[in-house]
Tab-separated table of C-alpha atoms and ligand atoms in Angstrom:
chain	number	residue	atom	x	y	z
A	1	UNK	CA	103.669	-49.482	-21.815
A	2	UNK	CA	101.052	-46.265	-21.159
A	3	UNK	CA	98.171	-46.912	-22.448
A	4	UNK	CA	94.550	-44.963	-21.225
A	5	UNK	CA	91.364	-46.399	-23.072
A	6	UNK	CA	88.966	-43.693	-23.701
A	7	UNK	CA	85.697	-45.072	-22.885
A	8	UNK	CA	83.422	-43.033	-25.374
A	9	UNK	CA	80.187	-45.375	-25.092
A	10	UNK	CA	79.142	-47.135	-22.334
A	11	UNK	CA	80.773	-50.367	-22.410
A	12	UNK	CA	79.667	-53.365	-20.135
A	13	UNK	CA	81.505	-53.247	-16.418
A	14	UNK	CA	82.860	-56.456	-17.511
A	15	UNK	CA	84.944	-55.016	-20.367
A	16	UNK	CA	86.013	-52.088	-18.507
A	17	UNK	CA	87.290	-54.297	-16.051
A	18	UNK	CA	89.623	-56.609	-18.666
A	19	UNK	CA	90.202	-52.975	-19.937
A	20	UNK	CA	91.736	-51.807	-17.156
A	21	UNK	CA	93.501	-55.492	-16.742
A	22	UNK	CA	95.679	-55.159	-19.856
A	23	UNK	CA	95.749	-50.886	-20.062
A	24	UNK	CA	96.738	-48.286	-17.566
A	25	UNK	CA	92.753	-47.222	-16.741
A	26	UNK	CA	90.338	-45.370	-18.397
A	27	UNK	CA	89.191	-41.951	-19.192
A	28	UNK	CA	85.387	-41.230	-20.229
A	29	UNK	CA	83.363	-37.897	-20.475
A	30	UNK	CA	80.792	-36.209	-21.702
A	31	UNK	CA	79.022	-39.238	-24.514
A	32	UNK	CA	79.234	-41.646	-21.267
A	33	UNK	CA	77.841	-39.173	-18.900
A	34	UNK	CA	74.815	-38.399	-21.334
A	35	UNK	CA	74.269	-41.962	-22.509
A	36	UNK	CA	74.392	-43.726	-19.582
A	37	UNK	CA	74.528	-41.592	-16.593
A	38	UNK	CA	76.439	-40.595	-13.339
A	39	UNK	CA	75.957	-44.023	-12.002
A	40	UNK	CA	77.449	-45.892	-15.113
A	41	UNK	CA	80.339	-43.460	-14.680
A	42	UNK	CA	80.979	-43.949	-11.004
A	43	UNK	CA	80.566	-47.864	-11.536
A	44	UNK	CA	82.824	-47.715	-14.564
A	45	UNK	CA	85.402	-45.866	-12.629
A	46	UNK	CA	85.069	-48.310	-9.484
A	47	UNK	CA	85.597	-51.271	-11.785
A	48	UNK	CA	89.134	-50.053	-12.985
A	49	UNK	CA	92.078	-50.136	-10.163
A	50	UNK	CA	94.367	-48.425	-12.809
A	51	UNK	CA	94.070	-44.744	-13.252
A	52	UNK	CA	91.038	-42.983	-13.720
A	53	UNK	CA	90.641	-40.154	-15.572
A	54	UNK	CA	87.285	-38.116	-15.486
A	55	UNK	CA	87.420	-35.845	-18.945
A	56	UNK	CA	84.546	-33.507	-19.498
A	57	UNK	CA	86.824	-30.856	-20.826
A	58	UNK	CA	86.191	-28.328	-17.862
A	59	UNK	CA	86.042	-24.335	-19.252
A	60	UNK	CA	83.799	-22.404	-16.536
A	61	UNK	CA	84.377	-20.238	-13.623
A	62	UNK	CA	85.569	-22.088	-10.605
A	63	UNK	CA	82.661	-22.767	-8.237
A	64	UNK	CA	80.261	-23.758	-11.483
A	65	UNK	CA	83.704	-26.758	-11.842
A	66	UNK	CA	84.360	-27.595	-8.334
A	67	UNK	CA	80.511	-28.346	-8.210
A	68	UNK	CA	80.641	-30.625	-11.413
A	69	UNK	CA	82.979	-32.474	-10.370
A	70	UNK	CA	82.129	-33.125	-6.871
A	71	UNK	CA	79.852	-36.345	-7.347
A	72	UNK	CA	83.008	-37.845	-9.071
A	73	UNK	CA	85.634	-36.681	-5.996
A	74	UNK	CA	87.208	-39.572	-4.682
A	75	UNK	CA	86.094	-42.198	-7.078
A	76	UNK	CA	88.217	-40.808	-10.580
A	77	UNK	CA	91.257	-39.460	-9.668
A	78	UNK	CA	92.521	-37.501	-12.598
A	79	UNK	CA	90.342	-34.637	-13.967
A	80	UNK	CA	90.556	-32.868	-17.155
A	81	UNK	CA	90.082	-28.684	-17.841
A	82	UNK	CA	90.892	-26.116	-20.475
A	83	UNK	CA	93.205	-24.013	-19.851
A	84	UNK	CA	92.426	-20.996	-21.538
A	85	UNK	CA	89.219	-19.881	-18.872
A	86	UNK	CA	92.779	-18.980	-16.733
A	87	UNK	CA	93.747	-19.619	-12.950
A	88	UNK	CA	92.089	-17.094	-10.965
A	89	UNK	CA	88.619	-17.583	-10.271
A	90	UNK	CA	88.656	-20.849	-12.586
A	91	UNK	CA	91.024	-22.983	-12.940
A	92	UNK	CA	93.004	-22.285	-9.480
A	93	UNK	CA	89.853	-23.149	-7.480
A	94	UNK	CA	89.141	-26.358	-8.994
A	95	UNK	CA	92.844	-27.638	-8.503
A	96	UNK	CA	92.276	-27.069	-4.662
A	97	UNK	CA	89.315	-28.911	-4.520
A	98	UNK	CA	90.646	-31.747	-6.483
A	99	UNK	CA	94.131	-32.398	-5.025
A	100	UNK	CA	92.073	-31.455	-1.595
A	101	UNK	CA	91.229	-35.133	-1.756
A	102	UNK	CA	94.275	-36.388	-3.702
A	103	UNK	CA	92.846	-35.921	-7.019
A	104	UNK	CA	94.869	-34.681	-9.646
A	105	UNK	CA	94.512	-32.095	-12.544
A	106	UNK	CA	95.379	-32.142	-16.572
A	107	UNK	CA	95.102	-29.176	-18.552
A	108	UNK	CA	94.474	-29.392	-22.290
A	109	UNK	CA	97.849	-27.479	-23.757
A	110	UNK	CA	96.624	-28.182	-27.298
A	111	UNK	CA	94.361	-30.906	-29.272
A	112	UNK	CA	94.626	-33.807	-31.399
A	113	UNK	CA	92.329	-31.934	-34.408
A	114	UNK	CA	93.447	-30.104	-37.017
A	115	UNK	CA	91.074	-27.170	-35.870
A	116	UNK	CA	93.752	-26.386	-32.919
A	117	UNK	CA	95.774	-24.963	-34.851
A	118	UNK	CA	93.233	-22.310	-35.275
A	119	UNK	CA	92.977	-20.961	-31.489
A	120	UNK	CA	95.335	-23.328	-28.899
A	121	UNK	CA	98.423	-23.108	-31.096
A	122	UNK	CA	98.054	-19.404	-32.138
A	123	UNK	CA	98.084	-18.494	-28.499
A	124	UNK	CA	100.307	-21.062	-27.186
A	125	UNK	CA	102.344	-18.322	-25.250
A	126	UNK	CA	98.978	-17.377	-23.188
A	127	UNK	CA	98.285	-21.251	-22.481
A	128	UNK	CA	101.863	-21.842	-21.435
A	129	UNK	CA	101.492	-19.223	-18.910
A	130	UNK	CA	98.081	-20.641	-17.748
A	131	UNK	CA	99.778	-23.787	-17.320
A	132	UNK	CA	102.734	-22.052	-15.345
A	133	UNK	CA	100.803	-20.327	-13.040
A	134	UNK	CA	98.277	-23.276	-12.387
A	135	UNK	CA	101.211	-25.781	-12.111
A	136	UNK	CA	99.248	-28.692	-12.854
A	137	UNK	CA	99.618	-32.521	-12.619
A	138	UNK	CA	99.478	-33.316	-16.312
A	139	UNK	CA	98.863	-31.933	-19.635
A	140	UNK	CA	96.910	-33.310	-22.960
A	141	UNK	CA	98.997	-33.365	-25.880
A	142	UNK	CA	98.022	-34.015	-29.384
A	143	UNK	CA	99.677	-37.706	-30.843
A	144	UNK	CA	98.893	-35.956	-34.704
A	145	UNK	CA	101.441	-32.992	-33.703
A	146	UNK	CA	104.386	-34.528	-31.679
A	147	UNK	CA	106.457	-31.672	-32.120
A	148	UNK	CA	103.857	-29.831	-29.669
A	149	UNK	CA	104.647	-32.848	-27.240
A	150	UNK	CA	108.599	-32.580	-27.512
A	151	UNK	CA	108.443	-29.021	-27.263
A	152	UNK	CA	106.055	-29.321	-23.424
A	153	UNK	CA	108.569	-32.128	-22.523
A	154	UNK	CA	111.717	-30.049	-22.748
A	155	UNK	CA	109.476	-26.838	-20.719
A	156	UNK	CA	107.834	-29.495	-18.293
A	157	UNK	CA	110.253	-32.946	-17.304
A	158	UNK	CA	108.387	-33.843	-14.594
A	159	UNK	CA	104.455	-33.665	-16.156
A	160	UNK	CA	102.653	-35.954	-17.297
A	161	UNK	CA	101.843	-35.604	-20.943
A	162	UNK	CA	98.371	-37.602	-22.209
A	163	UNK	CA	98.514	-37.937	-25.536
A	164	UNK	CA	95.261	-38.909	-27.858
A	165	UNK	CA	95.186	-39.460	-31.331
A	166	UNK	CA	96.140	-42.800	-31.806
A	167	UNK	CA	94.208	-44.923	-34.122
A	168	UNK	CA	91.229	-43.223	-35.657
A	169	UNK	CA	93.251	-39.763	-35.869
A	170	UNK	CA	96.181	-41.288	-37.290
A	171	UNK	CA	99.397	-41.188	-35.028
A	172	UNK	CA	100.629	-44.764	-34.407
A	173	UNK	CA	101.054	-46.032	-31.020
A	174	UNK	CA	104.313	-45.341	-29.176
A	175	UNK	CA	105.037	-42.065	-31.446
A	176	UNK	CA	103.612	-39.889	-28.840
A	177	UNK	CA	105.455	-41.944	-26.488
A	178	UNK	CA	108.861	-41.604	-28.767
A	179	UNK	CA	108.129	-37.828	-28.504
A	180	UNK	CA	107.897	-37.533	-24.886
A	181	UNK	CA	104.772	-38.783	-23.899
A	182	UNK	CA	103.620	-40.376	-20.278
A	183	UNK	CA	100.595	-41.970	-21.567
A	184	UNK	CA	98.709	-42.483	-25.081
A	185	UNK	CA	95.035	-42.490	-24.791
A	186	UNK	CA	93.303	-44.778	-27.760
A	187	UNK	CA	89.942	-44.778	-27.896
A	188	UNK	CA	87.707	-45.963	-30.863
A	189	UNK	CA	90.252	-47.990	-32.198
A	190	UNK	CA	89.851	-50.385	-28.837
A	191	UNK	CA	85.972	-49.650	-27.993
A	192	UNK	CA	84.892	-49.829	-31.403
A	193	UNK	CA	86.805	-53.576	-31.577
A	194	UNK	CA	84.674	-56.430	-31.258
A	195	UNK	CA	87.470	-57.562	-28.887
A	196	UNK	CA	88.338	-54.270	-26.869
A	197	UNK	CA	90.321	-56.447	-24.540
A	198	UNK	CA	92.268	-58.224	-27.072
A	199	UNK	CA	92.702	-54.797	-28.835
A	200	UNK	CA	93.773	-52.926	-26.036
A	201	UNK	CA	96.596	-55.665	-25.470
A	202	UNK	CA	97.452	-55.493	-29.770
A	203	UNK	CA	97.861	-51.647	-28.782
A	204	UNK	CA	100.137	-52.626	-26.043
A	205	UNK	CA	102.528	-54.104	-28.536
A	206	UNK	CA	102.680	-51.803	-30.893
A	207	UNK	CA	103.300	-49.314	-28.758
A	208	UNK	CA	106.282	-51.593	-27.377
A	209	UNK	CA	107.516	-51.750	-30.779
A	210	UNK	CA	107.942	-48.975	-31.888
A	211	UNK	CA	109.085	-47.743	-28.275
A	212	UNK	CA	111.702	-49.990	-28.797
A	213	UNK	CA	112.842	-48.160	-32.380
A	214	UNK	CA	112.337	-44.272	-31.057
A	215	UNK	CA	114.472	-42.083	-33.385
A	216	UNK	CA	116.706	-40.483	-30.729
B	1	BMP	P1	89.799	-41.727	-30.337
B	1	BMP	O1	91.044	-42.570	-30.073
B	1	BMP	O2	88.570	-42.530	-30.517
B	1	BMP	O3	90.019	-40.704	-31.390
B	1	BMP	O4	89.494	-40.936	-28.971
B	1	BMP	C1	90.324	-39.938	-28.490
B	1	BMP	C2	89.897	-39.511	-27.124
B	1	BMP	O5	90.757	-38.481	-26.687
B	1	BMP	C3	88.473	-38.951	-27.035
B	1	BMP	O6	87.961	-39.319	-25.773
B	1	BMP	C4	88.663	-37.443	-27.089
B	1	BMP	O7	87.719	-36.738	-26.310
B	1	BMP	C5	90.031	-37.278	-26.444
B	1	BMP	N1	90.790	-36.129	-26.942
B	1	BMP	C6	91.146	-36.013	-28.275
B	1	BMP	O8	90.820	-36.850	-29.107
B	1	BMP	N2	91.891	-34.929	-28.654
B	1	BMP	C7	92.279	-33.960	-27.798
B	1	BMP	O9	92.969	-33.046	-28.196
B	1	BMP	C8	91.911	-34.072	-26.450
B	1	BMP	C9	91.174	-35.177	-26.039
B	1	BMP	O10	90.858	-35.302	-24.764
């Protein structure tokens, strides 16, 4: 199965590491990064062989990004943007730097929260051409909206599509994988566990589960 643990607190290297034994990798951010610091973040990311996905929801101009992400080059290998700051000048610059060293780049195409509906979905048709022109690795997806992730499957067969919203938002895992999905990323409902490992495994077979009863 395709599972990515968001690691929203700072979780002992230990855990990350039977994390990243039973899930796919990780992906952390911002609450890490202020909690516990670039160090944490490049030991959590060295701890997990699995993928590693570096998420601080990037939205600037494109020097401002490359230099954000530069202590981090090399060490995660997947890197998450918005799209709607555009390709030239922004978004453009900071996929060369990143695939420069073999990194790769997500945009967000829409969000798991019912507020993006408000601003990402109205103006889908100017994200889609964002995402056309920037030609990225992979795209975020919202679990609670699967429609959104059929519809970017059909447009886009060879992205990858990371969907979140699994667990505490309410999508069950393997429906964003039913819908198209590469990956599901679950987050509180495995770090909040007293057993993250044994959760992120429980996760694994649900997801199989229901993979296993996708409505065609
Ligand atoms: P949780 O499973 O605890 O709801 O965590 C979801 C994770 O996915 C968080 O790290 C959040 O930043 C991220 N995420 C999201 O929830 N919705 C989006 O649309 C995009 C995200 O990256």
């Amino acid at each position: 199965m395709a599972l990515i643990v968001a690691v929203d607190k700072p979780l002992s290297i230990t855990t990350i590491q039977g994390i990243c034994r039973e899930a796919d990798g990780i992906k952390t951010g911002l609450p890490t990064l202020v909690e516990a610091g670039t160090r944490w973040m490049l030991d959590a990311a060295k701890a997990c062989k699995g993928i590693r996905v570096l998420d601080l929801k990037l939205a600037d101009i494109g020097p401002v990004m490359v230099r954000t992400v530069e202590p981090f080059l090399g060490v995660y290998d997947t890197f998450i943007a918005h799209s709607f700051v555009g390709s030239k000048g922004a978004l453009e610059d900071l996929k060369n730097e990143v695939e420069r060293v073999g990194g790769r780049l997500v945009l967000v195409a829409s969000m798991s929260h019912p507020g993006a509906t408000e601003v990402y979905d109205e103006s889908a048709r100017h994200i889609l051409s964002v995402i056309d022109k920037v030609d990225p690795w992979g795209l975020v997806a919202p679990a609670t909206r699967p429609q959104i992730i059929e519809m970017l499957r059909r447009r886009y067969p060879r992205k990858a599509i990371l969907s979140p919203g699994i667990g505490a938002q309410g999508a069950k895992p393997g429906e964003a994988l039913c819908a198209g999905a590469s990956y599901e990323i679950v987050g509180r409902r495995i770090t909040g566990s007293p057993d993250p490992v044994g959760e992120a495994r429980r996760v694994r077979v649900e997801q199989y589960e229901k993979l296993s009863n996708c409505k065609p």
